[in-house]
XYZ file of C-alpha atoms in Angstrom:
275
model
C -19.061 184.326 62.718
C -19.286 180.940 62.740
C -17.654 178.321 60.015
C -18.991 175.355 59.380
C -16.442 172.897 58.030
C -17.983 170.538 55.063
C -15.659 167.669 54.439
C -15.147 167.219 51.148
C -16.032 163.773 49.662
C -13.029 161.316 49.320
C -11.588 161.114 46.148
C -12.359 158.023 43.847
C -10.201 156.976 41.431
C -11.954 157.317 38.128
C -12.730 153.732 36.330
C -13.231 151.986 39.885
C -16.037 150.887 40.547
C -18.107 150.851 44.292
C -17.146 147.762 46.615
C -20.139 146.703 46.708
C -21.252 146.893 42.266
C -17.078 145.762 42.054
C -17.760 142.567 43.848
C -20.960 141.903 41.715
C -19.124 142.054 38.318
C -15.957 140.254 40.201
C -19.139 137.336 40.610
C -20.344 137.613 37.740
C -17.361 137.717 35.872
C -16.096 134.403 37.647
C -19.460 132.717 36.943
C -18.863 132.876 33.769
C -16.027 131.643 33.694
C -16.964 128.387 35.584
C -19.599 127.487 33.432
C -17.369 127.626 30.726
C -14.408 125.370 32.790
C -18.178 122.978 33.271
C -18.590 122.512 29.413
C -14.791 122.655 28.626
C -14.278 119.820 31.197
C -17.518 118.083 29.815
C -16.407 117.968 26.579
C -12.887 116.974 27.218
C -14.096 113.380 29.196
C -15.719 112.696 26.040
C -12.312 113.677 23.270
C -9.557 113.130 25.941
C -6.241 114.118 24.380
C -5.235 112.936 21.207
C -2.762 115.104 18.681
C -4.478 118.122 16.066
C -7.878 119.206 16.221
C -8.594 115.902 17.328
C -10.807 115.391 13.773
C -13.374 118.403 14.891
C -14.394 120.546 11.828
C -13.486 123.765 11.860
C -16.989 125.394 13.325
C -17.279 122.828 15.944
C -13.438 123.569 16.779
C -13.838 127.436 17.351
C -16.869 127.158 19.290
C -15.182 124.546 21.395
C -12.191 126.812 21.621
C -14.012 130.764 22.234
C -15.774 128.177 25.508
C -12.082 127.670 26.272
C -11.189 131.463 26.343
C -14.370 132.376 28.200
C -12.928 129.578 31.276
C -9.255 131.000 31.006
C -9.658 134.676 30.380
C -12.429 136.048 31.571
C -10.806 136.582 35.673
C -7.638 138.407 34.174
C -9.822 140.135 31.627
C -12.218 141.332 34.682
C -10.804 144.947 35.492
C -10.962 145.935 31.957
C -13.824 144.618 31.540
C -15.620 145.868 34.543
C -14.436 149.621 34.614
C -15.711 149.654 30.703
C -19.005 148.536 31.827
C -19.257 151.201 34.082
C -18.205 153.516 31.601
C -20.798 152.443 29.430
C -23.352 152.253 32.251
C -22.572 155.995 33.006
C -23.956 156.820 29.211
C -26.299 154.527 28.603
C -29.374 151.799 30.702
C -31.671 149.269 30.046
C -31.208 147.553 26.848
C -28.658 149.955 25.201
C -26.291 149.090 27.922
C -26.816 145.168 27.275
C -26.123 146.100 23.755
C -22.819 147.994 24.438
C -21.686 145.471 27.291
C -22.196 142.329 24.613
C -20.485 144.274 21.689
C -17.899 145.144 24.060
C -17.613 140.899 24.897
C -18.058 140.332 21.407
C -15.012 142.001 19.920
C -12.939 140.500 22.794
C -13.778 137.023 21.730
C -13.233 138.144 18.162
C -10.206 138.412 18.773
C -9.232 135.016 20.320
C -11.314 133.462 17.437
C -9.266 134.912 14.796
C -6.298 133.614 16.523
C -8.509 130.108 16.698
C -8.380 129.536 13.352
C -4.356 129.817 13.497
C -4.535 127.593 15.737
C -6.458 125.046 14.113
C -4.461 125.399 10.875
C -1.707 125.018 12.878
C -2.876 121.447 14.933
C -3.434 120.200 11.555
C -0.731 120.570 9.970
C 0.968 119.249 13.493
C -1.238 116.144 12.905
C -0.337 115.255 9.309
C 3.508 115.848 10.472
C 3.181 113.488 13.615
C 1.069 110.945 11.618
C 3.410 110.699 8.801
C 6.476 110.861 10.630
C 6.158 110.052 14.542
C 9.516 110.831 15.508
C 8.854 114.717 14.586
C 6.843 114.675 17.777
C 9.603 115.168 19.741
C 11.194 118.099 17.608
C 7.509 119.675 17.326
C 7.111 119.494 20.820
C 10.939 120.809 21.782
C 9.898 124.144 19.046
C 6.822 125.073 20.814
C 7.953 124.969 24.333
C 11.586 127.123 22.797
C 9.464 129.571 21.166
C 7.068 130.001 24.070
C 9.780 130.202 26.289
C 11.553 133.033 24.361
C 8.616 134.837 23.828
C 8.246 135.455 27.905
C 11.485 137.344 27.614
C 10.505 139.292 24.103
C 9.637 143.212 24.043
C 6.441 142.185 22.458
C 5.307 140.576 25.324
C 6.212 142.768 27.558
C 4.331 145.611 25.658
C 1.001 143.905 25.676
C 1.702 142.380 29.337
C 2.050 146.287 30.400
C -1.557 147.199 28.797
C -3.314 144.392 30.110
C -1.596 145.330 33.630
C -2.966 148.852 33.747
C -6.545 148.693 32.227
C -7.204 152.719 33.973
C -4.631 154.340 31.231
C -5.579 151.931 28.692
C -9.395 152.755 29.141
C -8.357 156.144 28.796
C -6.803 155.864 25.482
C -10.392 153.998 24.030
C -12.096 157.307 25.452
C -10.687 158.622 22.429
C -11.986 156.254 19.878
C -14.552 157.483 17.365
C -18.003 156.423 18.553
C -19.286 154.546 15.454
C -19.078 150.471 17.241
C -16.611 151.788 19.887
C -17.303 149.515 22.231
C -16.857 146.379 19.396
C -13.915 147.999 18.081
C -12.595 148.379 22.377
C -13.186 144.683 23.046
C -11.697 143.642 20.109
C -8.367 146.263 20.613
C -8.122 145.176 24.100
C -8.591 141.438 22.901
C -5.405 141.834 20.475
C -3.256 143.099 23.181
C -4.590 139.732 25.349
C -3.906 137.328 22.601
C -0.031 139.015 22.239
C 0.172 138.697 25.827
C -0.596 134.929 25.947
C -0.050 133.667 22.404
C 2.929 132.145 23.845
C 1.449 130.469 26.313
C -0.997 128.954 24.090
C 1.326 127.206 22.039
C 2.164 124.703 24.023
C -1.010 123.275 24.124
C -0.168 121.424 21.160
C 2.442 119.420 22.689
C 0.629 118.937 25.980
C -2.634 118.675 23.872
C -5.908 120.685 23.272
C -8.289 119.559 25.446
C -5.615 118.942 28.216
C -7.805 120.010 31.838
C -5.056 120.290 33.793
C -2.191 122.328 31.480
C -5.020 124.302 30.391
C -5.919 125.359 34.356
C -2.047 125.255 35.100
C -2.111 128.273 31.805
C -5.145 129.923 32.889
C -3.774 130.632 36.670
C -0.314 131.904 35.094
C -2.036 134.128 33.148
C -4.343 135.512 36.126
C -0.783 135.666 37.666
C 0.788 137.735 35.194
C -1.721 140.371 34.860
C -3.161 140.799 38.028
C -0.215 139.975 40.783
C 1.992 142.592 41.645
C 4.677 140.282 40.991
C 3.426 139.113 37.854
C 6.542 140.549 35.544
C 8.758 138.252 37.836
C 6.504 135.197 37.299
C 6.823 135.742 33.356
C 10.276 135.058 33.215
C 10.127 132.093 35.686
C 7.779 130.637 33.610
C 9.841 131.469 30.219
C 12.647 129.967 32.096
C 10.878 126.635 33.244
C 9.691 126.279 29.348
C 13.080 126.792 27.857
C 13.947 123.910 30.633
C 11.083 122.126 29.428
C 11.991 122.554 25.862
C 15.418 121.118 26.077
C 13.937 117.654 27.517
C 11.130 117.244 25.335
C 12.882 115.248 22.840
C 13.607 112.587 25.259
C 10.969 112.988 27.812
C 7.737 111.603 25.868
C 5.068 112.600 29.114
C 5.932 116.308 27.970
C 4.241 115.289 24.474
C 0.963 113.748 24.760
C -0.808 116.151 22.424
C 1.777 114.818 19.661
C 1.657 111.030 20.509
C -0.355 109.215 17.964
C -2.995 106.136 19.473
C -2.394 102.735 17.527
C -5.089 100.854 18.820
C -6.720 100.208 15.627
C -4.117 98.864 13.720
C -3.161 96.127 16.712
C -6.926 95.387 16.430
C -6.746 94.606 12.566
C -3.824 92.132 13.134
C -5.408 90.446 15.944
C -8.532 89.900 13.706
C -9.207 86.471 12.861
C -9.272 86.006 9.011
C-alpha cells in the first residue's frame, strides 16, 4: 500500500501576523508616527522652550501633547497594536473593522490625555514657582530627574515594563474582556500600563522643557529601547542611573534646566526705553 506523507503546515504563533501584512502595519505604524514628529517639530520652531505650558490653554495644550504621544509611542506601541488589529480583523471587515481599530487607538490616547492634564497642572504650577522664586529652578529640576531616576528601579515600573514587553500574553488576558466597547476599554487598559511604564520618563520634560526636539527624541528611542530590545530591562536601570547622576548636578549645572529658566527680555527692554 502506498503512504503518502502530507506535511503538516508549520506552526504560527498565534497573534503574529504574516511577513508580508506585519511589515505593512510596521509602515504604517511608523508613518504615523513621523507625521506626528512633522507637526511636533513644526510647532516647536514656532514656541521654542520656555518653562510651564508655555501660556497654551488647556485644549490647545492636550492636542499639542496626544500629537506628541502619537511621534513617541506609536513604534513601541506597534506589536500590541498590530496583533489586536488582526484580532479584530479576524471578526470583523470593512467599516466595522475601522470602527474597532480607531476605538482601539482611541482609548490608548485616552489614556496619555488623562495623564496630559497632570501634566499641565503640573507645568503650571512649575511656572508660578520658577516665576516667583527663580532659584527653585534648580531644586525643581534636581526632584524630577531623582524621582524619575528612582522610578526606573521601582516594582511599579517593572510591572508595567513586563506587559508592554510581552503584548502575546497580555492580548490574551483582553480576550477575556466583556464585549460591550472592548476594544475602547483594550486601548485604554493597555494605554495605562504605557503611561506607568514611562511616566517617569516624562517628567523630566519639565526641566529640559516641553517642546524640547531633541530630549523628547532622546525619550522616545529609550522607550522603543525598553520595550522592544532584548536588553531593554538592562537599559532601564542605566538610564535610572544616568538620571540619578543627572539629578545630583542639576542644582549647579543650569544647561540641565532650560524648561525652568525664565526669559527676561522684556523687562531689559522697559529700562532701556526712552522716557
Amino acid at each position: 500500500m502506498l503512504h503518502v506523507r502530507v506535511a503538516a503546515p508549520a506552526p504560527t504563533q498565534p497573534g503574529i501576523l504574516p511577513r508580508r501584512d506585519l511589515a505593512v502595519a510596521w509602515t504604517l505604524m511608523a508613518v504615523l508616527a513621523a507625521l506626528a514628529w512633522v507637526l511636533t517639530v513644526a510647532q516647536s520652531r514656532d514656541m521654542g522652550v520656555e518653562p510651564g505650558t508655555m501660556g497654551l490653554a488647556l485644549p490647545l495644550f492636550l492636542l499639542l501633547w496626544v500629537t506628541m504621544m502619537v511621534a513617541m509611542m506609536f513604534p513601541s506601541v506597534a506589536p500590541v497594536a498590530i496583533t489586536w488589529a488582526r484580532a479584530i480583523g479576524r471578526q470583523s471587515a470593512g467599516a466595522v473593522r475601522a470602527a474597532r481599530i480607531a476605538q482601539f487607538a482611541g482609548g490608548y490616547l485616552l489614556a496619555w490625555t488623562a495623564f496630559g492634564l497632570l501634566a499641565y497642572g503640573v507645568l503650571a504650577a512649575a511656572a508660578r514657582l520658577v516665576d516667583g522664586a527663580p532659584e527653585t529652578g534648580r531644586w525643581l529640576g534636581a526632584a524630577a530627574f531623582l524621582l524619575a531616576g528612582l522610578y526606573q528601579f521601582g516594582p511599579l515600573k517593572r510591572v508595567c515594563l513586563l506587559h508592554c514587553r510581552n503584548p502575546l500574553s497580555a492580548l490574551m488576558r483582553y480576550a477575556h474582556f466583556r464585549p460591550w466597547a472592548r476594544d475602547l476599554r483594550v486601548g485604554a487598559h493597555h494605554g495605562l500600563y504605557c503611561v506607568g511604564c514611562c511616566w517617569g520618563l516624562m517628567i523630566v520634560l519639565v526641566p529640559l522643557g516641553v517642546m524640547n526636539v531633541a530630549a523628547m527624541a532622546g525619550l522616545a528611542a529609550v522607550i522603543f529601547l525598553e520595550k522592544l530590545w532584548r536588553r531593554g530591562p538592562l537599559l532601564t536601570w542605566a538610564v535610572g542611573l544616568a538620571f540619578l547622576v543627572l539629578g545630583v548636578l542639576a542644582p549647579f549645572q543650569d544647561w540641565l534646566l532650560p524648561g525652568l529658566q525664565m526669559s527676561e527680555p522684556s523687562m531689559n527692554s522697559m529700562t532701556d526705553r526712552p522716557h
